[in-house]
mmCIF file of C-alpha atoms in Angstrom:
data_model
loop_
_atom_site.group_PDB
_atom_site.id
_atom_site.type_symbol
_atom_site.label_atom_id
_atom_site.label_comp_id
_atom_site.label_asym_id
_atom_site.label_seq_id
_atom_site.Cartn_x
_atom_site.Cartn_y
_atom_site.Cartn_z
ATOM 1 C CA UNK A 1 9.561 -10.021 -1.165
ATOM 2 C CA UNK A 2 8.509 -6.434 -1.753
ATOM 3 C CA UNK A 3 4.973 -5.708 -0.557
ATOM 4 C CA UNK A 4 2.596 -3.143 -2.033
ATOM 5 C CA UNK A 5 2.741 0.130 -0.079
ATOM 6 C CA UNK A 6 -0.293 0.878 2.061
ATOM 7 C CA UNK A 7 -1.207 4.529 1.454
ATOM 8 C CA UNK A 8 -3.810 6.474 3.394
ATOM 9 C CA UNK A 9 -5.412 9.759 2.371
ATOM 10 C CA UNK A 10 -6.629 12.008 5.203
ATOM 11 C CA UNK A 11 -8.766 15.136 5.359
ATOM 12 C CA UNK A 12 -12.150 16.793 5.094
ATOM 13 C CA UNK A 13 -12.810 15.079 1.790
ATOM 14 C CA UNK A 14 -16.182 14.208 0.290
ATOM 15 C CA UNK A 15 -17.785 16.788 2.565
ATOM 16 C CA UNK A 16 -19.024 19.193 -0.088
ATOM 17 C CA UNK A 17 -15.901 21.343 -0.575
ATOM 18 C CA UNK A 18 -14.856 21.088 -4.227
ATOM 19 C CA UNK A 19 -11.362 22.444 -3.610
ATOM 20 C CA UNK A 20 -10.560 19.769 -1.043
ATOM 21 C CA UNK A 21 -11.854 17.050 -3.357
ATOM 22 C CA UNK A 22 -9.859 18.478 -6.258
ATOM 23 C CA UNK A 23 -6.682 18.156 -4.181
ATOM 24 C CA UNK A 24 -7.590 14.528 -3.474
ATOM 25 C CA UNK A 25 -8.149 13.933 -7.190
ATOM 26 C CA UNK A 26 -4.722 15.357 -8.029
ATOM 27 C CA UNK A 27 -2.960 13.095 -5.524
ATOM 28 C CA UNK A 28 -4.903 10.031 -6.666
ATOM 29 C CA UNK A 29 -3.856 10.854 -10.237
ATOM 30 C CA UNK A 30 -0.223 10.881 -9.125
ATOM 31 C CA UNK A 31 -0.541 7.625 -7.188
ATOM 32 C CA UNK A 32 -2.272 5.792 -10.041
ATOM 33 C CA UNK A 33 0.296 6.988 -12.565
ATOM 34 C CA UNK A 34 3.491 6.543 -10.537
ATOM 35 C CA UNK A 35 2.537 3.938 -7.925
ATOM 36 C CA UNK A 36 -0.217 1.752 -9.400
ATOM 37 C CA UNK A 37 0.748 -1.028 -7.006
ATOM 38 C CA UNK A 38 -0.181 1.085 -3.947
ATOM 39 C CA UNK A 39 -3.183 0.029 -1.869
ATOM 40 C CA UNK A 40 -5.059 3.260 -1.146
ATOM 41 C CA UNK A 41 -7.843 4.124 1.282
ATOM 42 C CA UNK A 42 -9.081 7.242 3.090
ATOM 43 C CA UNK A 43 -10.024 8.532 6.529
ATOM 44 C CA UNK A 44 -12.251 11.449 5.680
ATOM 45 C CA UNK A 45 -15.310 13.561 6.341
ATOM 46 C CA UNK A 46 -17.534 12.067 3.623
ATOM 47 C CA UNK A 47 -16.599 8.410 3.172
ATOM 48 C CA UNK A 48 -19.606 7.469 1.032
ATOM 49 C CA UNK A 49 -18.868 10.214 -1.487
ATOM 50 C CA UNK A 50 -15.153 9.405 -1.607
ATOM 51 C CA UNK A 51 -15.762 5.683 -2.030
ATOM 52 C CA UNK A 52 -18.361 6.062 -4.781
ATOM 53 C CA UNK A 53 -16.694 8.915 -6.684
ATOM 54 C CA UNK A 54 -13.042 7.890 -6.457
ATOM 55 C CA UNK A 55 -13.270 4.120 -6.056
ATOM 56 C CA UNK A 56 -11.257 3.737 -2.849
ATOM 57 C CA UNK A 57 -12.350 2.352 0.527
ATOM 58 C CA UNK A 58 -13.092 5.149 2.983
ATOM 59 C CA UNK A 59 -13.708 5.410 6.730
ATOM 60 C CA UNK A 60 -15.535 8.179 8.573
ATOM 61 C CA UNK A 61 -13.149 10.658 10.213
ATOM 62 C CA UNK A 62 -15.196 11.084 13.408
ATOM 63 C CA UNK A 63 -16.929 8.487 15.557
ATOM 64 C CA UNK A 64 -19.570 10.991 16.682
ATOM 65 C CA UNK A 65 -21.856 11.773 13.763
ATOM 66 C CA UNK A 66 -22.837 15.177 15.179
ATOM 67 C CA UNK A 67 -19.225 16.394 15.249
ATOM 68 C CA UNK A 68 -19.890 19.584 13.284
ATOM 69 C CA UNK A 69 -23.168 20.474 14.973
ATOM 70 C CA UNK A 70 -23.055 22.833 17.956
ATOM 71 C CA UNK A 71 -23.543 20.813 21.147
ATOM 72 C CA UNK A 72 -25.749 22.584 23.702
ATOM 73 C CA UNK A 73 -27.451 19.778 25.617
ATOM 74 C CA UNK A 74 -25.596 17.750 28.237
ATOM 75 C CA UNK A 75 -26.036 14.502 26.297
ATOM 76 C CA UNK A 76 -24.636 15.972 23.085
ATOM 77 C CA UNK A 77 -21.697 17.546 24.925
ATOM 78 C CA UNK A 78 -20.908 14.232 26.612
ATOM 79 C CA UNK A 79 -21.162 12.349 23.301
ATOM 80 C CA UNK A 80 -18.858 14.810 21.594
ATOM 81 C CA UNK A 81 -16.330 14.537 24.425
ATOM 82 C CA UNK A 82 -16.473 10.734 24.329
ATOM 83 C CA UNK A 83 -16.033 10.924 20.564
ATOM 84 C CA UNK A 84 -12.749 12.763 20.987
ATOM 85 C CA UNK A 85 -11.374 9.921 23.090
ATOM 86 C CA UNK A 86 -12.639 7.264 20.704
ATOM 87 C CA UNK A 87 -11.243 9.187 17.715
ATOM 88 C CA UNK A 88 -7.777 9.080 19.273
ATOM 89 C CA UNK A 89 -7.881 5.275 19.295
ATOM 90 C CA UNK A 90 -9.557 5.016 15.879
ATOM 91 C CA UNK A 91 -7.035 7.357 14.247
ATOM 92 C CA UNK A 92 -4.070 5.542 15.786
ATOM 93 C CA UNK A 93 -5.361 2.158 14.632
ATOM 94 C CA UNK A 94 -5.944 3.464 11.102
ATOM 95 C CA UNK A 95 -2.536 5.144 10.836
ATOM 96 C CA UNK A 96 -0.756 2.026 12.092
ATOM 97 C CA UNK A 97 -1.992 0.003 9.103
ATOM 98 C CA UNK A 98 -0.248 2.308 6.609
ATOM 99 C CA UNK A 99 3.250 2.930 5.340
ATOM 100 C CA UNK A 100 2.434 6.457 4.197
ATOM 101 C CA UNK A 101 -0.421 8.861 4.911
ATOM 102 C CA UNK A 102 -0.914 11.874 2.639
ATOM 103 C CA UNK A 103 -2.829 15.020 3.579
ATOM 104 C CA UNK A 104 -3.549 16.445 0.095
ATOM 105 C CA UNK A 105 -3.450 20.229 -0.081
ATOM 106 C CA UNK A 106 -6.239 22.126 1.696
ATOM 107 C CA UNK A 107 -5.717 24.886 4.243
ATOM 108 C CA UNK A 108 -5.057 22.435 7.065
ATOM 109 C CA UNK A 109 -2.564 24.728 8.848
ATOM 110 C CA UNK A 110 -4.640 27.896 8.788
ATOM 111 C CA UNK A 111 -7.712 29.414 10.430
ATOM 112 C CA UNK A 112 -8.693 31.997 7.831
ATOM 113 C CA UNK A 113 -12.270 30.742 8.156
ATOM 114 C CA UNK A 114 -14.054 30.021 11.471
ATOM 115 C CA UNK A 115 -12.456 27.024 13.191
ATOM 116 C CA UNK A 116 -12.433 25.506 16.685
ATOM 117 C CA UNK A 117 -9.274 23.831 18.050
ATOM 118 C CA UNK A 118 -11.119 20.654 19.020
ATOM 119 C CA UNK A 119 -12.368 20.210 15.438
ATOM 120 C CA UNK A 120 -10.034 19.512 12.532
ATOM 121 C CA UNK A 121 -6.848 20.845 14.248
ATOM 122 C CA UNK A 122 -7.286 18.155 16.921
ATOM 123 C CA UNK A 123 -7.889 15.492 14.258
ATOM 124 C CA UNK A 124 -4.757 16.528 12.366
ATOM 125 C CA UNK A 125 -2.707 16.420 15.555
ATOM 126 C CA UNK A 126 -3.938 12.894 16.290
ATOM 127 C CA UNK A 127 -2.898 11.866 12.771
ATOM 128 C CA UNK A 128 0.607 13.309 12.949
ATOM 129 C CA UNK A 129 1.245 12.112 16.511
ATOM 130 C CA UNK A 130 0.119 8.598 15.552
ATOM 131 C CA UNK A 131 2.407 8.684 12.537
ATOM 132 C CA UNK A 132 5.394 9.557 14.685
ATOM 133 C CA UNK A 133 4.442 6.908 17.279
ATOM 134 C CA UNK A 134 4.073 4.046 14.793
ATOM 135 C CA UNK A 135 6.689 5.039 12.205
ATOM 136 C CA UNK A 136 4.132 5.857 9.501
ATOM 137 C CA UNK A 137 5.345 8.674 7.279
ATOM 138 C CA UNK A 138 2.746 11.470 7.327
ATOM 139 C CA UNK A 139 3.058 13.939 4.458
ATOM 140 C CA UNK A 140 1.437 17.378 4.396
ATOM 141 C CA UNK A 141 1.510 17.930 0.642
ATOM 142 C CA UNK A 142 0.996 21.389 -0.854
ATOM 143 C CA UNK A 143 -0.900 22.612 2.198
ATOM 144 C CA UNK A 144 -1.927 26.122 3.147
ATOM 145 C CA UNK A 145 -0.931 27.844 6.387
ATOM 146 C CA UNK A 146 -1.457 31.264 7.930
ATOM 147 C CA UNK A 147 -0.814 33.082 11.224
ATOM 148 C CA UNK A 148 -3.234 31.894 13.911
ATOM 149 C CA UNK A 149 -4.311 34.089 16.821
ATOM 150 C CA UNK A 150 -6.070 31.465 18.953
ATOM 151 C CA UNK A 151 -3.427 29.861 21.198
ATOM 152 C CA UNK A 152 -4.874 26.310 21.461
ATOM 153 C CA UNK A 153 -5.411 26.133 17.686
ATOM 154 C CA UNK A 154 -1.923 27.492 17.043
ATOM 155 C CA UNK A 155 -0.357 24.937 19.397
ATOM 156 C CA UNK A 156 -2.129 22.002 17.735
ATOM 157 C CA UNK A 157 -1.187 23.226 14.257
ATOM 158 C CA UNK A 158 2.438 23.803 15.256
ATOM 159 C CA UNK A 159 2.836 20.330 16.746
ATOM 160 C CA UNK A 160 1.088 18.689 13.812
ATOM 161 C CA UNK A 161 3.558 20.283 11.421
ATOM 162 C CA UNK A 162 6.544 19.368 13.581
ATOM 163 C CA UNK A 163 5.477 15.723 13.802
ATOM 164 C CA UNK A 164 4.907 15.301 10.038
ATOM 165 C CA UNK A 165 7.626 13.493 8.069
ATOM 166 C CA UNK A 166 7.179 15.649 4.965
ATOM 167 C CA UNK A 167 5.858 19.167 4.429
ATOM 168 C CA UNK A 168 5.362 21.276 1.337
ATOM 169 C CA UNK A 169 3.301 24.423 0.902
ATOM 170 C CA UNK A 170 1.177 26.038 -1.778
ATOM 171 C CA UNK A 171 2.747 29.474 -1.316
ATOM 172 C CA UNK A 172 5.650 31.211 0.407
ATOM 173 C CA UNK A 173 3.310 32.905 2.876
ATOM 174 C CA UNK A 174 2.347 29.473 4.232
ATOM 175 C CA UNK A 175 5.944 28.444 4.800
ATOM 176 C CA UNK A 176 6.703 31.789 6.438
ATOM 177 C CA UNK A 177 3.698 31.387 8.750
ATOM 178 C CA UNK A 178 4.917 27.989 9.956
ATOM 179 C CA UNK A 179 8.436 29.296 10.451
ATOM 180 C CA UNK A 180 7.002 32.109 12.574
ATOM 181 C CA UNK A 181 5.184 29.478 14.676
ATOM 182 C CA UNK A 182 8.497 27.808 15.474
ATOM 183 C CA UNK A 183 8.559 25.028 12.858
ATOM 184 C CA UNK A 184 11.915 24.305 11.186
ATOM 185 C CA UNK A 185 11.107 24.865 7.510
ATOM 186 C CA UNK A 186 14.670 24.758 6.167
ATOM 187 C CA UNK A 187 13.938 21.656 4.067
ATOM 188 C CA UNK A 188 10.321 22.515 3.195
ATOM 189 C CA UNK A 189 9.528 23.411 -0.416
ATOM 190 C CA UNK A 190 6.894 25.636 -2.021
ATOM 191 C CA UNK A 191 4.957 24.467 -5.077
ATOM 192 C CA UNK A 192 1.797 25.634 -6.858
ATOM 193 C CA UNK A 193 -1.526 24.398 -5.500
ATOM 194 C CA UNK A 194 -2.211 20.732 -6.271
ATOM 195 C CA UNK A 195 -5.260 21.662 -8.347
ATOM 196 C CA UNK A 196 -2.904 22.959 -11.050
ATOM 197 C CA UNK A 197 -2.021 19.300 -11.679
ATOM 198 C CA UNK A 198 -5.574 18.462 -12.767
ATOM 199 C CA UNK A 199 -6.385 18.163 -16.487
ATOM 200 C CA UNK A 200 -6.954 21.473 -18.228
ATOM 201 C CA UNK A 201 -10.317 21.832 -19.979
ATOM 202 C CA UNK A 202 -10.346 22.563 -23.666
ATOM 203 C CA UNK A 203 -10.841 26.226 -24.436
ATOM 204 C CA UNK A 204 -14.513 27.075 -24.647
ATOM 205 C CA UNK A 205 -16.164 29.393 -27.114
ATOM 206 C CA UNK A 206 -16.440 32.840 -25.472
ATOM 207 C CA UNK A 207 -20.088 33.387 -24.623
ATOM 208 C CA UNK A 208 -19.991 36.950 -23.362
ATOM 209 C CA UNK A 209 -20.840 35.615 -19.910
ATOM 210 C CA UNK A 210 -19.171 36.628 -16.670
ATOM 211 C CA UNK A 211 -18.699 33.987 -13.987
ATOM 212 C CA UNK A 212 -19.077 35.342 -10.451
ATOM 213 C CA UNK A 213 -17.926 32.934 -7.758
ATOM 214 C CA UNK A 214 -19.750 33.515 -4.473
ATOM 215 C CA UNK A 215 -19.139 32.268 -0.954
ATOM 216 C CA UNK A 216 -20.914 31.944 2.366
ATOM 217 C CA UNK A 217 -18.429 34.453 3.726
ATOM 218 C CA UNK A 218 -18.579 35.645 7.335
ATOM 219 C CA UNK A 219 -14.970 36.667 7.898
ATOM 220 C CA UNK A 220 -12.223 34.686 9.582
ATOM 221 C CA UNK A 221 -11.641 32.955 12.885
ATOM 222 C CA UNK A 222 -11.070 36.252 14.692
ATOM 223 C CA UNK A 223 -14.179 37.929 13.218
ATOM 224 C CA UNK A 224 -16.886 35.945 14.986
ATOM 225 C CA UNK A 225 -18.281 39.005 16.807
ATOM 226 C CA UNK A 226 -18.828 40.802 13.482
ATOM 227 C CA UNK A 227 -19.620 37.802 11.279
ATOM 228 C CA UNK A 228 -23.190 38.801 10.415
ATOM 229 C CA UNK A 229 -22.209 42.350 9.455
ATOM 230 C CA UNK A 230 -19.310 41.125 7.318
ATOM 231 C CA UNK A 231 -21.636 38.734 5.510
ATOM 232 C CA UNK A 232 -24.260 41.421 4.937
ATOM 233 C CA UNK A 233 -21.727 43.806 3.375
ATOM 234 C CA UNK A 234 -20.283 41.050 1.207
ATOM 235 C CA UNK A 235 -23.690 39.966 -0.070
ATOM 236 C CA UNK A 236 -24.922 43.510 -0.715
ATOM 237 C CA UNK A 237 -21.762 44.539 -2.558
ATOM 238 C CA UNK A 238 -21.649 41.383 -4.679
ATOM 239 C CA UNK A 239 -25.344 41.710 -5.536
ATOM 240 C CA UNK A 240 -24.855 45.328 -6.636
ATOM 241 C CA UNK A 241 -21.974 44.263 -8.868
ATOM 242 C CA UNK A 242 -24.050 41.504 -10.496
ATOM 243 C CA UNK A 243 -26.934 43.936 -10.992
ATOM 244 C CA UNK A 244 -24.565 46.383 -12.731
ATOM 245 C CA UNK A 245 -23.371 43.667 -15.128
ATOM 246 C CA UNK A 246 -26.961 42.736 -15.939
ATOM 247 C CA UNK A 247 -27.791 46.401 -16.605
ATOM 248 C CA UNK A 248 -25.140 46.281 -19.336
ATOM 249 C CA UNK A 249 -26.745 43.160 -20.828
ATOM 250 C CA UNK A 250 -24.078 40.733 -19.612
ATOM 251 C CA UNK A 251 -25.116 37.154 -18.784
ATOM 252 C CA UNK A 252 -23.883 36.224 -15.293
ATOM 253 C CA UNK A 253 -23.156 32.669 -14.191
ATOM 254 C CA UNK A 254 -22.912 32.248 -10.407
ATOM 255 C CA UNK A 255 -20.381 29.680 -9.177
ATOM 256 C CA UNK A 256 -19.971 28.075 -5.764
ATOM 257 C CA UNK A 257 -17.232 25.946 -4.254
ATOM 258 C CA UNK A 258 -18.943 24.413 -1.242
ATOM 259 C CA UNK A 259 -22.453 23.198 -0.468
ATOM 260 C CA UNK A 260 -22.834 26.009 2.071
ATOM 261 C CA UNK A 261 -22.482 28.614 -0.714
ATOM 262 C CA UNK A 262 -25.715 27.622 -2.477
ATOM 263 C CA UNK A 263 -27.988 29.913 -0.372
ATOM 264 C CA UNK A 264 -25.775 32.887 -1.262
ATOM 265 C CA UNK A 265 -26.143 32.191 -4.974
ATOM 266 C CA UNK A 266 -29.900 31.739 -4.527
ATOM 267 C CA UNK A 267 -30.172 35.058 -2.664
ATOM 268 C CA UNK A 268 -28.413 36.915 -5.491
ATOM 269 C CA UNK A 269 -30.581 35.262 -8.163
ATOM 270 C CA UNK A 270 -33.694 36.298 -6.247
ATOM 271 C CA UNK A 271 -32.476 39.847 -5.552
ATOM 272 C CA UNK A 272 -31.437 40.614 -9.147
ATOM 273 C CA UNK A 273 -34.482 38.824 -10.620
ATOM 274 C CA UNK A 274 -33.235 38.597 -14.219
ATOM 275 C CA UNK A 275 -33.095 35.743 -16.732
ATOM 276 C CA UNK A 276 -29.509 36.817 -17.384
ATOM 277 C CA UNK A 277 -28.463 35.494 -13.953
ATOM 278 C CA UNK A 278 -28.190 31.732 -13.468
ATOM 279 C CA UNK A 279 -26.467 29.508 -10.935
ATOM 280 C CA UNK A 280 -24.213 26.647 -12.023
ATOM 281 C CA UNK A 281 -24.457 23.249 -10.333
ATOM 282 C CA UNK A 282 -20.841 22.121 -10.364
ATOM 283 C CA UNK A 283 -19.979 18.812 -8.704
ATOM 284 C CA UNK A 284 -16.196 19.006 -9.135
ATOM 285 C CA UNK A 285 -13.330 21.315 -9.958
ATOM 286 C CA UNK A 286 -13.473 19.944 -13.495
ATOM 287 C CA UNK A 287 -17.040 21.250 -13.766
ATOM 288 C CA UNK A 288 -15.939 24.639 -12.435
ATOM 289 C CA UNK A 289 -13.065 24.779 -14.915
ATOM 290 C CA UNK A 290 -15.452 24.120 -17.790
ATOM 291 C CA UNK A 291 -17.676 26.953 -16.600
ATOM 292 C CA UNK A 292 -14.779 29.387 -16.315
ATOM 293 C CA UNK A 293 -13.250 28.291 -19.625
ATOM 294 C CA UNK A 294 -16.438 29.340 -21.421
ATOM 295 C CA UNK A 295 -16.584 32.770 -19.737
ATOM 296 C CA UNK A 296 -15.173 36.072 -20.924
ATOM 297 C CA UNK A 297 -13.988 36.852 -17.391
ATOM 298 C CA UNK A 298 -14.306 35.607 -13.818
ATOM 299 C CA UNK A 299 -14.778 37.408 -10.500
ATOM 300 C CA UNK A 300 -14.508 34.953 -7.608
ATOM 301 C CA UNK A 301 -14.099 34.665 -3.862
ATOM 302 C CA UNK A 302 -13.242 31.076 -3.008
ATOM 303 C CA UNK A 303 -9.591 30.162 -3.420
ATOM 304 C CA UNK A 304 -10.246 27.172 -5.670
ATOM 305 C CA UNK A 305 -12.746 29.105 -7.781
ATOM 306 C CA UNK A 306 -9.831 31.411 -8.513
ATOM 307 C CA UNK A 307 -7.541 28.476 -9.314
ATOM 308 C CA UNK A 308 -10.095 26.982 -11.708
ATOM 309 C CA UNK A 309 -10.433 30.266 -13.580
ATOM 310 C CA UNK A 310 -6.677 30.862 -13.720
ATOM 311 C CA UNK A 311 -5.954 27.303 -14.852
ATOM 312 C CA UNK A 312 -8.594 27.669 -17.563
ATOM 313 C CA UNK A 313 -6.682 30.754 -18.731
ATOM 314 C CA UNK A 314 -9.600 33.148 -18.188
ATOM 315 C CA UNK A 315 -8.985 36.754 -17.045
ATOM 316 C CA UNK A 316 -9.742 36.717 -13.322
ATOM 317 C CA UNK A 317 -10.429 39.209 -10.556
ATOM 318 C CA UNK A 318 -10.292 38.072 -6.906
ATOM 319 C CA UNK A 319 -12.698 39.052 -4.175
ATOM 320 C CA UNK A 320 -9.954 38.326 -1.702
ATOM 321 C CA UNK A 321 -10.716 37.202 1.864
ATOM 322 C CA UNK A 322 -7.190 36.109 2.866
ATOM 323 C CA UNK A 323 -3.541 36.666 2.021
ATOM 324 C CA UNK A 324 -3.459 33.327 0.191
ATOM 325 C CA UNK A 325 -5.718 34.744 -2.531
ATOM 326 C CA UNK A 326 -3.488 37.796 -2.946
ATOM 327 C CA UNK A 327 -0.415 35.539 -3.149
ATOM 328 C CA UNK A 328 -2.059 33.319 -5.769
ATOM 329 C CA UNK A 329 -3.029 36.284 -7.925
ATOM 330 C CA UNK A 330 0.453 37.789 -7.663
ATOM 331 C CA UNK A 331 2.017 34.459 -8.617
ATOM 332 C CA UNK A 332 -0.135 34.369 -11.752
ATOM 333 C CA UNK A 333 0.714 37.977 -12.664
ATOM 334 C CA UNK A 334 -2.659 39.432 -11.630
ATOM 335 C CA UNK A 335 -1.784 41.027 -8.309
ATOM 336 C CA UNK A 336 -3.430 44.294 -9.365
ATOM 337 C CA UNK A 337 -6.801 42.577 -9.699
ATOM 338 C CA UNK A 338 -7.682 41.914 -6.069
ATOM 339 C CA UNK A 339 -10.617 43.453 -4.205
ATOM 340 C CA UNK A 340 -11.337 42.994 -0.465
ATOM 341 C CA UNK A 341 -14.221 40.624 0.229
ATOM 342 C CA UNK A 342 -14.799 42.312 3.578
ATOM 343 C CA UNK A 343 -15.519 45.665 1.936
ATOM 344 C CA UNK A 344 -17.001 45.040 -1.512
ATOM 345 C CA UNK A 345 -17.351 48.410 -3.258
ATOM 346 C CA UNK A 346 -19.417 47.631 -6.355
ATOM 347 C CA UNK A 347 -18.393 50.801 -8.205
ATOM 348 C CA UNK A 348 -14.676 50.291 -7.676
ATOM 349 C CA UNK A 349 -15.034 46.590 -8.420
ATOM 350 C CA UNK A 350 -16.712 47.442 -11.709
ATOM 351 C CA UNK A 351 -13.825 49.768 -12.599
ATOM 352 C CA UNK A 352 -11.306 47.006 -11.877
ATOM 353 C CA UNK A 353 -13.369 44.575 -13.911
ATOM 354 C CA UNK A 354 -13.434 46.880 -16.946
ATOM 355 C CA UNK A 355 -9.680 47.330 -16.760
ATOM 356 C CA UNK A 356 -9.282 43.541 -16.591
ATOM 357 C CA UNK A 357 -11.376 43.073 -19.731
ATOM 358 C CA UNK A 358 -9.358 45.667 -21.631
ATOM 359 C CA UNK A 359 -6.262 43.491 -21.116
ATOM 360 C CA UNK A 360 -8.041 40.202 -21.854
ATOM 361 C CA UNK A 361 -5.894 39.001 -24.770
ATOM 362 C CA UNK A 362 -2.645 39.897 -23.012
ATOM 363 C CA UNK A 363 -3.760 38.198 -19.788
ATOM 364 C CA UNK A 364 -4.780 34.999 -21.571
ATOM 365 C CA UNK A 365 -1.322 34.707 -23.155
ATOM 366 C CA UNK A 366 0.416 35.310 -19.821
ATOM 367 C CA UNK A 367 -1.756 32.771 -17.995
ATOM 368 C CA UNK A 368 -0.945 30.090 -20.567
ATOM 369 C CA UNK A 369 2.771 30.519 -19.831
ATOM 370 C CA UNK A 370 2.304 30.532 -16.066
ATOM 371 C CA UNK A 371 0.131 27.423 -16.169
ATOM 372 C CA UNK A 372 2.858 25.559 -18.060
ATOM 373 C CA UNK A 373 5.344 26.600 -15.376
ATOM 374 C CA UNK A 374 2.975 25.458 -12.603
ATOM 375 C CA UNK A 375 2.642 22.037 -14.235
ATOM 376 C CA UNK A 376 6.431 21.670 -14.410
ATOM 377 C CA UNK A 377 6.830 22.591 -10.748
ATOM 378 C CA UNK A 378 4.178 20.097 -9.647
ATOM 379 C CA UNK A 379 5.903 17.363 -11.645
ATOM 380 C CA UNK A 380 9.001 18.121 -9.554
ATOM 381 C CA UNK A 381 6.909 17.865 -6.389
ATOM 382 C CA UNK A 382 5.588 14.431 -7.312
ATOM 383 C CA UNK A 383 9.136 13.275 -8.073
ATOM 384 C CA UNK A 384 10.166 14.508 -4.623
ATOM 385 C CA UNK A 385 7.252 12.639 -3.036
ATOM 386 C CA UNK A 386 8.347 9.384 -4.626
ATOM 387 C CA UNK A 387 11.912 9.915 -3.412
ATOM 388 C CA UNK A 388 11.124 11.107 0.113
ATOM 389 C CA UNK A 389 8.134 8.891 0.903
ATOM 390 C CA UNK A 390 8.024 5.721 -1.149
ATOM 391 C CA UNK A 391 11.725 5.060 -1.671
ATOM 392 C CA UNK A 392 12.403 5.920 1.963
ATOM 393 C CA UNK A 393 9.674 3.478 3.005
ATOM 394 C CA UNK A 394 11.122 0.779 0.748
ATOM 395 C CA UNK A 395 14.575 1.246 2.341
ATOM 396 C CA UNK A 396 13.053 0.850 5.810
ATOM 397 C CA UNK A 397 11.494 -2.495 4.743
ATOM 398 C CA UNK A 398 14.754 -3.880 3.282
ATOM 399 C CA UNK A 399 16.190 -6.467 5.707
#
């Protein structure tokens, strides 16, 4: 008798990052449409949010509740160390109960933002090693990767990728990065980001507003010594740009993509001090897409802010903090509209923005075509997932 497949979802989900949760939503949409018989649960960062919002059972990723707080006292350091040992057993026990575990999108194989090896890279390694040990097929689906300078982090990421049963990437740069780390990527495919599989919002009525997506940006993993200076330059340059838009009478809607971005939006609202500047309170990528669909144009930093704007078909300019943003913009035909987040020059950014608006009608037509192509490619990815994960699992169960 054929049993319902036990499917686990793994990642920093329900933790306040809208992009991560959007990737989860896309995979759940696929599972509910193509595998309604599957029994699904999650091991994640925010189990209460995931359980209440998405209706699946969820377990906390880490035993130690202070995992993401800096441990300075001896007791906290000991508790965090003990937690790592307990997490190894907890992760193995959770993985063993499943036929398939999916890691949905996210930049799980990169360190473009500050990251310690004993944090999520260690958790991902435990997952993939447990999958190999117990015969559970672990799938890294549409994930992001990038070159990693820190040797321990790079080693954990490399072994995680090698131990996974299935890998696909959200851009060619990610696949190239893993190949450079020594992972055999000959059978790995590249597809658009999973968020392109989410429903597209209906076109809004242009309001004359400009959406500006902001971020609590302090540079990458190798920029820790200069993090405060990088953040100061980013905030000052972005604030000057918003002030210039307001001087022209343009309403500005500030967008965020993670809970940690809210203070940045608040700082800009306070600095500009104009009724034309407001901050959106988006709780999902769907909310962000609605905001961007109603805008004349979008200037954004976070990767999934960019995706929301592009999927909504709105002319978009990237404040780019990593190669993945440049690759995304190039893929959507907007490679010329990237500006470095590390060195925001408000005057040059304003020039780029004006050029973007001049081509608005042309860009909207081009984005509509590219979004249709992205949807087709993701349909192929989901077909491949069914073939490589679920049918392979069914064959293993056949006596």
